[in-house]
mmCIF file of C-alpha atoms in Angstrom:
data_model
loop_
_atom_site.group_PDB
_atom_site.id
_atom_site.type_symbol
_atom_site.label_atom_id
_atom_site.label_comp_id
_atom_site.label_asym_id
_atom_site.label_seq_id
_atom_site.Cartn_x
_atom_site.Cartn_y
_atom_site.Cartn_z
ATOM 1 C CA MET A 113 20.522 -16.618 32.655
ATOM 2 C CA THR A 114 18.240 -13.739 33.611
ATOM 3 C CA GLN A 115 14.729 -13.910 35.028
ATOM 4 C CA THR A 116 12.629 -10.784 35.292
ATOM 5 C CA VAL A 117 9.049 -9.558 35.365
ATOM 6 C CA ILE A 118 8.260 -8.113 31.941
ATOM 7 C CA ASN A 119 5.834 -5.259 31.396
ATOM 8 C CA PRO A 120 4.767 -3.965 27.973
ATOM 9 C CA ARG A 121 6.461 -0.752 26.905
ATOM 10 C CA ILE A 122 4.270 0.556 24.112
ATOM 11 C CA ARG A 123 3.958 3.911 22.444
ATOM 12 C CA GLY A 124 1.935 4.179 19.266
ATOM 13 C CA PHE A 125 2.968 1.330 17.005
ATOM 14 C CA ILE A 126 6.270 0.712 18.804
ATOM 15 C CA CYS A 127 6.737 -1.921 21.521
ATOM 16 C CA THR A 128 10.224 -2.287 22.976
ATOM 17 C CA ALA A 129 9.639 -5.404 25.094
ATOM 18 C CA ALA A 130 8.410 -8.913 24.407
ATOM 19 C CA HIS A 131 7.173 -11.661 26.719
ATOM 20 C CA PRO A 132 8.669 -15.094 25.935
ATOM 21 C CA ALA A 133 5.812 -17.079 27.484
ATOM 22 C CA GLY A 134 3.194 -15.064 25.627
ATOM 23 C CA CYS A 135 5.055 -15.357 22.318
ATOM 24 C CA ALA A 136 5.345 -19.101 22.867
ATOM 25 C CA ALA A 137 1.602 -19.343 23.498
ATOM 26 C CA ASN A 138 0.934 -17.575 20.187
ATOM 27 C CA VAL A 139 3.123 -20.063 18.333
ATOM 28 C CA ARG A 140 1.523 -23.058 20.065
ATOM 29 C CA LYS A 141 -1.942 -21.950 18.945
ATOM 30 C CA GLN A 142 -0.767 -21.721 15.360
ATOM 31 C CA VAL A 143 0.961 -25.085 15.467
ATOM 32 C CA GLU A 144 -2.176 -26.736 16.855
ATOM 33 C CA LEU A 145 -4.165 -25.457 13.878
ATOM 34 C CA ALA A 146 -1.468 -26.486 11.409
ATOM 35 C CA LEU A 147 -1.287 -30.024 12.788
ATOM 36 C CA LYS A 148 -5.064 -30.388 12.505
ATOM 37 C CA ASP A 149 -5.250 -28.901 9.014
ATOM 38 C CA GLY A 150 -2.490 -30.521 7.055
ATOM 39 C CA PRO A 151 -1.738 -33.985 5.714
ATOM 40 C CA GLY A 152 1.429 -34.080 7.795
ATOM 41 C CA ARG A 153 3.667 -34.738 4.800
ATOM 42 C CA GLY A 154 3.765 -33.612 1.215
ATOM 43 C CA ILE A 155 6.428 -30.914 0.765
ATOM 44 C CA GLY A 156 10.110 -31.742 0.791
ATOM 45 C CA ASN A 157 12.169 -28.602 1.386
ATOM 46 C CA ALA A 158 11.212 -24.971 1.875
ATOM 47 C CA LEU A 159 12.856 -21.628 2.515
ATOM 48 C CA VAL A 160 10.951 -18.823 4.236
ATOM 49 C CA VAL A 161 12.536 -15.385 3.916
ATOM 50 C CA GLY A 162 11.116 -13.292 6.756
ATOM 51 C CA SER A 163 10.106 -16.215 8.965
ATOM 52 C CA SER A 164 9.781 -14.775 12.457
ATOM 53 C CA ALA A 165 6.416 -12.977 12.634
ATOM 54 C CA GLY A 166 3.117 -12.360 10.882
ATOM 55 C CA PHE A 167 2.478 -14.095 7.573
ATOM 56 C CA GLY A 168 6.089 -15.270 7.374
ATOM 57 C CA LEU A 169 5.928 -17.088 10.712
ATOM 58 C CA SER A 170 2.580 -18.620 9.778
ATOM 59 C CA SER A 171 4.111 -19.765 6.478
ATOM 60 C CA LEU A 172 6.999 -21.426 8.314
ATOM 61 C CA LEU A 173 4.590 -23.207 10.670
ATOM 62 C CA THR A 174 2.238 -24.215 7.850
ATOM 63 C CA LEU A 175 5.068 -25.689 5.797
ATOM 64 C CA ALA A 176 6.669 -27.519 8.718
ATOM 65 C CA PHE A 177 3.664 -28.746 10.680
ATOM 66 C CA ALA A 178 0.874 -29.022 8.101
ATOM 67 C CA HIS A 179 3.001 -30.258 5.182
ATOM 68 C CA GLY A 180 6.045 -31.811 6.829
ATOM 69 C CA ALA A 181 8.560 -29.706 4.950
ATOM 70 C CA LYS A 182 12.159 -29.453 6.042
ATOM 71 C CA CYS A 183 12.267 -25.694 6.613
ATOM 72 C CA LEU A 184 15.016 -23.129 6.649
ATOM 73 C CA GLY A 185 13.967 -19.664 7.780
ATOM 74 C CA VAL A 186 15.737 -16.338 7.461
ATOM 75 C CA ALA A 187 14.949 -13.626 9.997
ATOM 76 C CA PHE A 188 16.631 -10.590 11.514
ATOM 77 C CA GLU A 189 15.871 -10.676 15.232
ATOM 78 C CA ARG A 190 17.465 -9.414 18.428
ATOM 79 C CA PRO A 191 18.550 -11.740 21.264
ATOM 80 C CA ALA A 192 18.175 -10.719 24.890
ATOM 81 C CA GLN A 193 20.834 -8.453 26.373
ATOM 82 C CA GLY A 194 21.059 -8.477 30.158
ATOM 83 C CA ASP A 195 17.562 -7.854 31.485
ATOM 84 C CA ARG A 196 16.444 -6.434 28.133
ATOM 85 C CA THR A 197 14.187 -8.888 26.378
ATOM 86 C CA ALA A 198 14.797 -10.381 22.994
ATOM 87 C CA SER A 199 12.534 -9.300 20.160
ATOM 88 C CA ALA A 200 9.163 -10.998 19.798
ATOM 89 C CA GLY A 201 10.305 -12.697 16.603
ATOM 90 C CA TRP A 202 13.239 -14.251 18.440
ATOM 91 C CA TYR A 203 10.923 -15.795 21.035
ATOM 92 C CA ASN A 204 8.517 -16.929 18.306
ATOM 93 C CA LEU A 205 11.301 -18.869 16.628
ATOM 94 C CA VAL A 206 12.594 -20.327 19.897
ATOM 95 C CA GLU A 207 9.170 -21.922 20.429
ATOM 96 C CA ALA A 208 8.886 -22.981 16.778
ATOM 97 C CA HIS A 209 12.210 -24.812 17.063
ATOM 98 C CA ARG A 210 11.155 -26.445 20.334
ATOM 99 C CA LEU A 211 7.861 -27.693 18.929
ATOM 100 C CA ALA A 212 9.542 -28.929 15.756
ATOM 101 C CA LYS A 213 11.729 -31.259 17.828
ATOM 102 C CA ILE A 214 8.718 -32.517 19.794
ATOM 103 C CA HIS A 215 6.679 -33.274 16.666
ATOM 104 C CA GLY A 216 9.501 -34.649 14.545
ATOM 105 C CA ARG A 217 9.640 -31.677 12.199
ATOM 106 C CA SER A 218 12.680 -29.812 10.892
ATOM 107 C CA ILE A 219 13.157 -26.058 11.319
ATOM 108 C CA ASP A 220 16.462 -24.216 11.167
ATOM 109 C CA THR A 221 17.019 -20.472 11.236
ATOM 110 C CA ILE A 222 19.692 -18.165 9.873
ATOM 111 C CA ASN A 223 19.527 -14.862 11.735
ATOM 112 C CA GLY A 224 20.638 -11.844 9.759
ATOM 113 C CA ASP A 225 19.683 -9.219 7.204
ATOM 114 C CA ALA A 226 18.057 -11.081 4.307
ATOM 115 C CA TYR A 227 18.695 -8.130 1.994
ATOM 116 C CA THR A 228 22.451 -8.683 2.134
ATOM 117 C CA THR A 229 24.539 -10.769 -0.209
ATOM 118 C CA ALA A 230 26.297 -12.321 2.795
ATOM 119 C CA ILE A 231 23.102 -13.859 4.165
ATOM 120 C CA LYS A 232 22.114 -15.150 0.728
ATOM 121 C CA GLU A 233 25.522 -16.814 0.483
ATOM 122 C CA GLN A 234 25.107 -18.271 3.982
ATOM 123 C CA VAL A 235 21.740 -19.747 3.039
ATOM 124 C CA ILE A 236 23.147 -21.201 -0.173
ATOM 125 C CA ALA A 237 26.050 -22.768 1.737
ATOM 126 C CA ALA A 238 23.658 -24.291 4.281
ATOM 127 C CA LEU A 239 21.423 -25.749 1.575
ATOM 128 C CA LYS A 240 24.376 -27.176 -0.334
ATOM 129 C CA ALA A 241 25.735 -28.722 2.859
ATOM 130 C CA SER A 242 22.408 -30.420 3.495
ATOM 131 C CA GLY A 243 22.276 -31.747 -0.059
ATOM 132 C CA VAL A 244 18.715 -30.616 -0.777
ATOM 133 C CA LYS A 245 16.953 -28.582 -3.418
ATOM 134 C CA LEU A 246 14.055 -26.262 -2.654
ATOM 135 C CA ASP A 247 10.479 -27.092 -3.529
ATOM 136 C CA TYR A 248 9.066 -23.837 -2.125
ATOM 137 C CA LEU A 249 10.243 -20.366 -1.238
ATOM 138 C CA VAL A 250 8.012 -17.942 0.650
ATOM 139 C CA TYR A 251 9.103 -14.310 0.496
ATOM 140 C CA SER A 252 7.644 -12.342 3.401
ATOM 141 C CA LEU A 253 10.008 -9.519 4.281
ATOM 142 C CA ALA A 254 8.670 -6.372 5.937
ATOM 143 C CA SER A 255 11.276 -3.742 6.666
ATOM 144 C CA PRO A 256 11.282 0.069 6.478
ATOM 145 C CA LYS A 257 14.817 0.172 5.043
ATOM 146 C CA ARG A 258 16.978 -1.741 2.596
ATOM 147 C CA THR A 259 20.580 -1.249 1.594
ATOM 148 C CA ASP A 260 21.167 -1.987 -2.076
ATOM 149 C CA PRO A 261 23.838 -4.715 -2.208
ATOM 150 C CA VAL A 262 25.366 -3.257 -5.373
ATOM 151 C CA THR A 263 25.411 0.496 -4.705
ATOM 152 C CA GLY A 264 25.565 0.405 -0.904
ATOM 153 C CA ILE A 265 22.846 3.076 -0.775
ATOM 154 C CA THR A 266 20.274 2.668 1.986
ATOM 155 C CA HIS A 267 16.708 3.324 0.865
ATOM 156 C CA ALA A 268 13.839 4.130 3.253
ATOM 157 C CA SER A 269 10.201 3.483 2.414
ATOM 158 C CA THR A 270 7.453 6.043 3.002
ATOM 159 C CA LEU A 271 3.678 5.978 3.505
ATOM 160 C CA LYS A 272 2.472 8.740 1.205
ATOM 161 C CA PRO A 273 -0.126 9.282 -1.505
ATOM 162 C CA ILE A 274 0.946 9.787 -5.097
ATOM 163 C CA GLY A 275 -0.755 12.902 -6.404
ATOM 164 C CA PRO A 276 -2.662 15.314 -4.143
ATOM 165 C CA SER A 277 -2.506 15.381 -0.364
ATOM 166 C CA PHE A 278 -4.749 12.853 1.360
ATOM 167 C CA THR A 279 -7.088 13.655 4.259
ATOM 168 C CA ALA A 280 -9.123 11.036 6.107
ATOM 169 C CA LYS A 281 -10.077 9.820 9.536
ATOM 170 C CA THR A 282 -7.552 8.000 11.658
ATOM 171 C CA VAL A 283 -7.262 6.787 15.239
ATOM 172 C CA ASN A 284 -4.556 7.791 17.688
ATOM 173 C CA LEU A 285 -3.075 4.554 19.007
ATOM 174 C CA ASP A 286 -2.087 6.141 22.319
ATOM 175 C CA ASP A 287 -5.408 7.686 23.384
ATOM 176 C CA SER A 288 -7.938 6.035 21.012
ATOM 177 C CA SER A 289 -9.182 9.378 19.732
ATOM 178 C CA VAL A 290 -10.559 9.625 16.208
ATOM 179 C CA GLY A 291 -9.689 12.663 14.137
ATOM 180 C CA PRO A 292 -8.545 13.833 10.712
ATOM 181 C CA ILE A 293 -5.086 13.381 9.317
ATOM 182 C CA THR A 294 -3.598 14.965 6.228
ATOM 183 C CA ILE A 295 -0.628 13.364 4.515
ATOM 184 C CA ALA A 296 1.486 15.302 2.048
ATOM 185 C CA PRO A 297 2.082 13.785 -1.379
ATOM 186 C CA ALA A 298 5.123 11.722 -2.242
ATOM 187 C CA THR A 299 8.032 12.979 -4.264
ATOM 188 C CA ASP A 300 9.475 10.945 -7.110
ATOM 189 C CA ALA A 301 12.336 10.014 -4.761
ATOM 190 C CA ASP A 302 9.847 8.755 -2.144
ATOM 191 C CA VAL A 303 8.259 6.478 -4.719
ATOM 192 C CA ALA A 304 11.575 5.171 -6.005
ATOM 193 C CA ASN A 305 12.893 4.509 -2.514
ATOM 194 C CA THR A 306 9.737 2.663 -1.452
ATOM 195 C CA VAL A 307 9.863 0.462 -4.542
ATOM 196 C CA LYS A 308 13.508 -0.310 -3.740
ATOM 197 C CA VAL A 309 12.553 -1.464 -0.237
ATOM 198 C CA MET A 310 9.178 -3.120 -0.741
ATOM 199 C CA GLY A 311 9.130 -4.062 -4.414
ATOM 200 C CA GLY A 312 10.275 -7.297 -6.007
ATOM 201 C CA GLU A 313 13.956 -6.596 -6.541
ATOM 202 C CA ASP A 314 15.204 -8.566 -3.549
ATOM 203 C CA TRP A 315 12.801 -11.453 -4.236
ATOM 204 C CA GLN A 316 14.293 -11.635 -7.737
ATOM 205 C CA LEU A 317 17.823 -11.591 -6.288
ATOM 206 C CA TRP A 318 16.994 -14.524 -4.010
ATOM 207 C CA ILE A 319 15.590 -16.627 -6.836
ATOM 208 C CA ASP A 320 18.454 -15.751 -9.183
ATOM 209 C CA ALA A 321 21.087 -16.647 -6.568
ATOM 210 C CA LEU A 322 19.430 -19.940 -5.651
ATOM 211 C CA ARG A 323 18.941 -20.918 -9.269
ATOM 212 C CA ALA A 324 22.549 -20.079 -10.134
ATOM 213 C CA ALA A 325 23.576 -22.409 -7.312
ATOM 214 C CA ASP A 326 21.333 -25.177 -8.752
ATOM 215 C CA LEU A 327 19.206 -25.281 -5.609
ATOM 216 C CA LEU A 328 15.719 -25.167 -7.162
ATOM 217 C CA ALA A 329 13.949 -28.491 -7.575
ATOM 218 C CA PRO A 330 11.835 -29.279 -10.648
ATOM 219 C CA GLY A 331 8.384 -27.784 -10.180
ATOM 220 C CA PHE A 332 9.721 -25.193 -7.704
ATOM 221 C CA ARG A 333 7.085 -22.772 -6.433
ATOM 222 C CA THR A 334 7.493 -19.358 -4.842
ATOM 223 C CA VAL A 335 5.031 -16.848 -3.417
ATOM 224 C CA ALA A 336 5.279 -13.298 -2.088
ATOM 225 C CA TYR A 337 2.609 -11.448 -0.140
ATOM 226 C CA SER A 338 0.737 -8.282 -1.029
ATOM 227 C CA TYR A 339 -2.331 -6.283 -0.128
ATOM 228 C CA ILE A 340 -4.872 -4.255 -2.078
ATOM 229 C CA GLY A 341 -7.520 -3.114 0.394
ATOM 230 C CA PRO A 342 -10.717 -1.111 0.004
ATOM 231 C CA GLN A 343 -11.499 2.283 -1.446
ATOM 232 C CA LEU A 344 -11.241 3.753 2.053
ATOM 233 C CA THR A 345 -7.483 3.168 2.171
ATOM 234 C CA HIS A 346 -6.847 3.329 -1.572
ATOM 235 C CA ALA A 347 -5.193 6.761 -1.707
ATOM 236 C CA ILE A 348 -2.759 6.079 1.135
ATOM 237 C CA TYR A 349 -2.095 2.448 0.330
ATOM 238 C CA ARG A 350 -2.698 1.003 -3.119
ATOM 239 C CA ALA A 351 -2.544 4.341 -4.951
ATOM 240 C CA GLY A 352 0.357 5.520 -2.810
ATOM 241 C CA THR A 353 4.034 4.747 -2.495
ATOM 242 C CA ILE A 354 3.383 1.285 -1.045
ATOM 243 C CA GLY A 355 1.060 0.492 -3.927
ATOM 244 C CA ALA A 356 3.803 1.383 -6.401
ATOM 245 C CA ALA A 357 6.048 -1.103 -4.618
ATOM 246 C CA LYS A 358 3.327 -3.769 -4.711
ATOM 247 C CA ASP A 359 2.862 -3.156 -8.438
ATOM 248 C CA HIS A 360 6.580 -3.828 -8.853
ATOM 249 C CA LEU A 361 6.280 -6.973 -6.736
ATOM 250 C CA GLU A 362 3.465 -8.261 -8.945
ATOM 251 C CA ALA A 363 5.402 -7.492 -12.110
ATOM 252 C CA THR A 364 8.343 -9.388 -10.639
ATOM 253 C CA ALA A 365 6.127 -12.449 -10.110
ATOM 254 C CA LYS A 366 5.359 -12.527 -13.831
ATOM 255 C CA THR A 367 9.043 -12.162 -14.716
ATOM 256 C CA LEU A 368 9.974 -14.949 -12.324
ATOM 257 C CA SER A 369 7.258 -17.246 -13.638
ATOM 258 C CA ASN A 370 8.545 -16.816 -17.167
ATOM 259 C CA SER A 371 12.100 -17.662 -16.106
ATOM 260 C CA LEU A 372 11.042 -20.599 -13.901
ATOM 261 C CA ALA A 373 8.947 -22.204 -16.621
ATOM 262 C CA ALA A 374 12.059 -24.039 -17.832
ATOM 263 C CA ILE A 375 12.021 -26.146 -14.635
ATOM 264 C CA GLY A 376 8.233 -26.356 -14.419
ATOM 265 C CA GLY A 377 8.232 -23.689 -11.726
ATOM 266 C CA HIS A 378 5.993 -20.758 -10.974
ATOM 267 C CA ALA A 379 5.888 -17.537 -8.940
ATOM 268 C CA TRP A 380 2.773 -15.924 -7.534
ATOM 269 C CA VAL A 381 1.696 -12.984 -5.455
ATOM 270 C CA SER A 382 -0.933 -13.740 -2.841
ATOM 271 C CA VAL A 383 -3.121 -10.795 -1.869
ATOM 272 C CA ASN A 384 -3.867 -11.314 1.795
ATOM 273 C CA LYS A 385 -6.354 -9.846 4.235
ATOM 274 C CA ALA A 386 -5.761 -6.765 6.392
ATOM 275 C CA LEU A 387 -4.452 -7.932 9.756
ATOM 276 C CA VAL A 388 -2.837 -6.411 12.812
ATOM 277 C CA SER A 389 0.933 -6.162 12.502
ATOM 278 C CA GLN A 390 3.554 -3.631 13.488
ATOM 279 C CA ALA A 391 3.725 -2.610 9.820
ATOM 280 C CA SER A 392 -0.033 -2.161 9.369
ATOM 281 C CA SER A 393 -0.288 -0.299 12.671
ATOM 282 C CA ALA A 394 2.158 2.286 11.357
ATOM 283 C CA ILE A 395 0.000 3.229 8.372
ATOM 284 C CA PRO A 396 -2.384 6.141 9.053
ATOM 285 C CA VAL A 397 -6.075 5.287 8.535
ATOM 286 C CA VAL A 398 -5.434 1.514 8.452
ATOM 287 C CA PRO A 399 -5.812 0.768 12.206
ATOM 288 C CA LEU A 400 -9.222 2.455 12.216
ATOM 289 C CA TYR A 401 -10.236 0.510 9.116
ATOM 290 C CA ILE A 402 -9.061 -2.762 10.697
ATOM 291 C CA GLY A 403 -11.074 -2.060 13.852
ATOM 292 C CA LEU A 404 -14.235 -1.636 11.765
ATOM 293 C CA LEU A 405 -13.365 -4.590 9.529
ATOM 294 C CA TYR A 406 -12.829 -6.946 12.468
ATOM 295 C CA LYS A 407 -16.211 -5.989 13.917
ATOM 296 C CA ALA A 408 -17.967 -6.842 10.637
ATOM 297 C CA MET A 409 -16.052 -10.035 9.902
ATOM 298 C CA LYS A 410 -16.327 -11.430 13.418
ATOM 299 C CA ALA A 411 -20.065 -10.796 13.349
ATOM 300 C CA LYS A 412 -20.319 -12.748 10.087
ATOM 301 C CA GLY A 413 -17.954 -15.490 11.272
ATOM 302 C CA THR A 414 -15.425 -14.975 8.467
ATOM 303 C CA HIS A 415 -12.540 -13.435 10.412
ATOM 304 C CA GLU A 416 -9.192 -15.155 9.931
ATOM 305 C CA GLY A 417 -5.785 -14.626 11.485
ATOM 306 C CA THR A 418 -2.467 -15.136 9.710
ATOM 307 C CA ILE A 419 -2.361 -18.895 10.266
ATOM 308 C CA GLU A 420 -5.878 -19.468 8.952
ATOM 309 C CA GLN A 421 -5.036 -17.392 5.874
ATOM 310 C CA ILE A 422 -1.834 -19.259 5.085
ATOM 311 C CA LEU A 423 -3.291 -22.699 5.771
ATOM 312 C CA ARG A 424 -6.049 -21.829 3.284
ATOM 313 C CA LEU A 425 -3.508 -20.508 0.781
ATOM 314 C CA PHE A 426 -1.630 -23.813 0.744
ATOM 315 C CA ARG A 427 -4.734 -25.988 1.081
ATOM 316 C CA ASP A 428 -6.670 -24.406 -1.772
ATOM 317 C CA HIS A 429 -4.097 -22.754 -4.017
ATOM 318 C CA ILE A 430 -0.385 -23.569 -3.903
ATOM 319 C CA GLY A 431 0.042 -26.796 -1.952
ATOM 320 C CA PRO A 432 1.257 -29.937 -3.745
ATOM 321 C CA GLY A 433 -0.946 -30.749 -6.696
ATOM 322 C CA LYS A 434 -2.935 -27.523 -6.427
ATOM 323 C CA GLN A 435 -3.362 -24.914 -9.136
ATOM 324 C CA PRO A 436 -4.349 -21.524 -7.765
ATOM 325 C CA ALA A 437 -7.427 -19.575 -8.757
ATOM 326 C CA LEU A 438 -6.192 -16.229 -10.068
ATOM 327 C CA ASP A 439 -7.776 -12.844 -10.649
ATOM 328 C CA ALA A 440 -7.564 -10.940 -13.930
ATOM 329 C CA ASN A 441 -4.087 -9.697 -12.964
ATOM 330 C CA GLY A 442 -2.738 -13.161 -12.159
ATOM 331 C CA ARG A 443 -2.915 -12.756 -8.367
ATOM 332 C CA ILE A 444 -4.160 -15.204 -5.751
ATOM 333 C CA ARG A 445 -6.907 -13.525 -3.730
ATOM 334 C CA ILE A 446 -7.219 -14.788 -0.180
ATOM 335 C CA ASP A 447 -8.535 -11.369 0.777
ATOM 336 C CA ASP A 448 -11.866 -12.557 -0.653
ATOM 337 C CA PHE A 449 -13.641 -12.667 2.711
ATOM 338 C CA GLU A 450 -12.497 -9.125 3.516
ATOM 339 C CA MET A 451 -13.564 -7.750 0.161
ATOM 340 C CA ALA A 452 -17.029 -9.360 0.170
ATOM 341 C CA ALA A 453 -19.616 -6.743 -0.797
ATOM 342 C CA ASP A 454 -21.633 -7.036 2.429
ATOM 343 C CA ILE A 455 -18.514 -6.716 4.592
ATOM 344 C CA GLN A 456 -17.314 -3.618 2.759
ATOM 345 C CA ALA A 457 -20.791 -2.069 2.896
ATOM 346 C CA SER A 458 -20.879 -2.615 6.657
ATOM 347 C CA VAL A 459 -17.425 -1.090 7.084
ATOM 348 C CA GLN A 460 -18.304 1.929 4.932
ATOM 349 C CA ALA A 461 -21.487 2.590 6.915
ATOM 350 C CA ALA A 462 -19.567 2.460 10.186
ATOM 351 C CA TRP A 463 -16.750 4.599 8.759
ATOM 352 C CA ASP A 464 -19.161 7.378 7.867
ATOM 353 C CA LYS A 465 -20.265 7.794 11.485
ATOM 354 C CA VAL A 466 -17.311 6.643 13.595
ATOM 355 C CA ASP A 467 -15.868 9.195 16.021
ATOM 356 C CA THR A 468 -14.121 9.176 19.390
ATOM 357 C CA ALA A 469 -17.373 8.863 21.325
ATOM 358 C CA ASN A 470 -18.716 5.800 19.505
ATOM 359 C CA LEU A 471 -15.438 4.084 18.532
ATOM 360 C CA ALA A 472 -15.759 1.371 21.166
ATOM 361 C CA ALA A 473 -19.383 0.644 20.290
ATOM 362 C CA ILE A 474 -19.215 0.375 16.509
ATOM 363 C CA SER A 475 -15.733 -1.043 16.015
ATOM 364 C CA ASP A 476 -13.507 -3.765 17.395
ATOM 365 C CA PHE A 477 -10.708 -1.338 18.096
ATOM 366 C CA ALA A 478 -10.351 -2.945 21.526
ATOM 367 C CA GLY A 479 -9.636 -6.173 19.681
ATOM 368 C CA PHE A 480 -7.108 -4.375 17.504
ATOM 369 C CA ARG A 481 -5.277 -3.051 20.557
ATOM 370 C CA SER A 482 -5.322 -6.431 22.276
ATOM 371 C CA GLU A 483 -4.093 -8.216 19.165
ATOM 372 C CA PHE A 484 -1.324 -5.650 18.748
ATOM 373 C CA ARG A 485 -0.139 -6.343 22.300
ATOM 374 C CA GLY A 486 -0.448 -10.028 21.562
ATOM 375 C CA LEU A 487 2.125 -9.696 18.793
ATOM 376 C CA PHE A 488 4.655 -9.097 21.563
ATOM 377 C CA GLY A 489 3.313 -11.771 23.891
ATOM 378 C CA PHE A 490 1.104 -9.604 26.102
ATOM 379 C CA GLU A 491 -2.550 -9.975 27.107
ATOM 380 C CA LEU A 492 -2.611 -13.696 26.324
ATOM 381 C CA PRO A 493 -4.920 -15.865 28.464
ATOM 382 C CA GLY A 494 -3.266 -18.265 30.873
ATOM 383 C CA ILE A 495 -0.029 -16.287 31.257
ATOM 384 C CA ASP A 496 0.967 -15.022 34.711
ATOM 385 C CA TYR A 497 2.457 -11.657 33.848
ATOM 386 C CA THR A 498 3.389 -10.982 37.475
ATOM 387 C CA ALA A 499 5.818 -13.900 37.543
ATOM 388 C CA PRO A 500 9.459 -13.515 36.532
ATOM 389 C CA VAL A 501 10.461 -15.368 33.364
ATOM 390 C CA GLU A 502 13.725 -16.273 31.709
ATOM 391 C CA VAL A 503 14.475 -13.780 28.944
ATOM 392 C CA ASP A 504 17.811 -15.136 27.681
ATOM 393 C CA LEU A 505 16.678 -18.003 25.462
ATOM 394 C CA ALA A 506 18.904 -19.602 22.808
ATOM 395 C CA LEU A 507 17.495 -19.704 19.290
ATOM 396 C CA ASN A 508 19.147 -22.799 17.857
ATOM 397 C CA ALA A 509 19.501 -24.727 21.110
#
């Protein structure tokens, strides 16, 4: 066992350390909200693919603690090595497992690359051994690369516009300076590779494999997460390579729903709100937009984190007995608070005048930075960051 004082090691959108006590505090806050929100029981068995952070972690906690589901999660996280910390997702799941035992809930985790056939087979074997069929599957993977299980080719996603080059304001995450950025257009290969990584192909493979193994219960429901965003980020996000992948994801939902109809099942895409994550922090323009968005939404009292979003998703749309409200394209829209006309007007007005000198005054970029550090367990209240902590924690202890 190894105890050490842990300091954040952050450059841009990369953090190479995580604090176990801080990560645990993040999970405890989410579990407290889930226990207050949910009926306690209602869902039998659930699988969360991408269960260790962000919307995936909040989905795991919502299912287990708000709805009493027996949960199996799939994540790809790094354990501690010597005095090197584990990944934040590892510590998140350690605390989720601990709290599940305390509150009489059931959470198990399979750690490995969810894109691979081997992990799918491991999940299927575990479900068969437990003698259960799935009522829900949440698909929440976020990875920059995926190796196709058939061809063996590794595809890398890109963040590029489709069409002309894109120029807009952005914020430097290291020095908080605001300035222009120009992003060159995507090639056809960039688009194809991004769709391979972030589209619906792997979601389809999961459902097909589970159904072939007779592991989907009657009325089975599945959801994957997407984002649309405002006009400000449209060229780099929804009209770019990522948007092409999200279009594929949404088309996959319709295909899955058609195939699941035979068992009374359904597949949906939930369009969620812009939130701080390692993925969103990597997208040019988006961190500046989020800083302005947070300022407007907090002022109005409509700001939500991942757990509030997912609790609302299950409470109002896809929980037992619920039928979701859908937009014209068949999507669930829990980005409705973000896209409210007054919020977007406020963000646009601030965007037009934001610069390095007034960034702190007219945005909540300080909140963005703090929340980013919080993803890795830093800057949480009540944590003594000068004290040594145990870094070598077992996941399925």
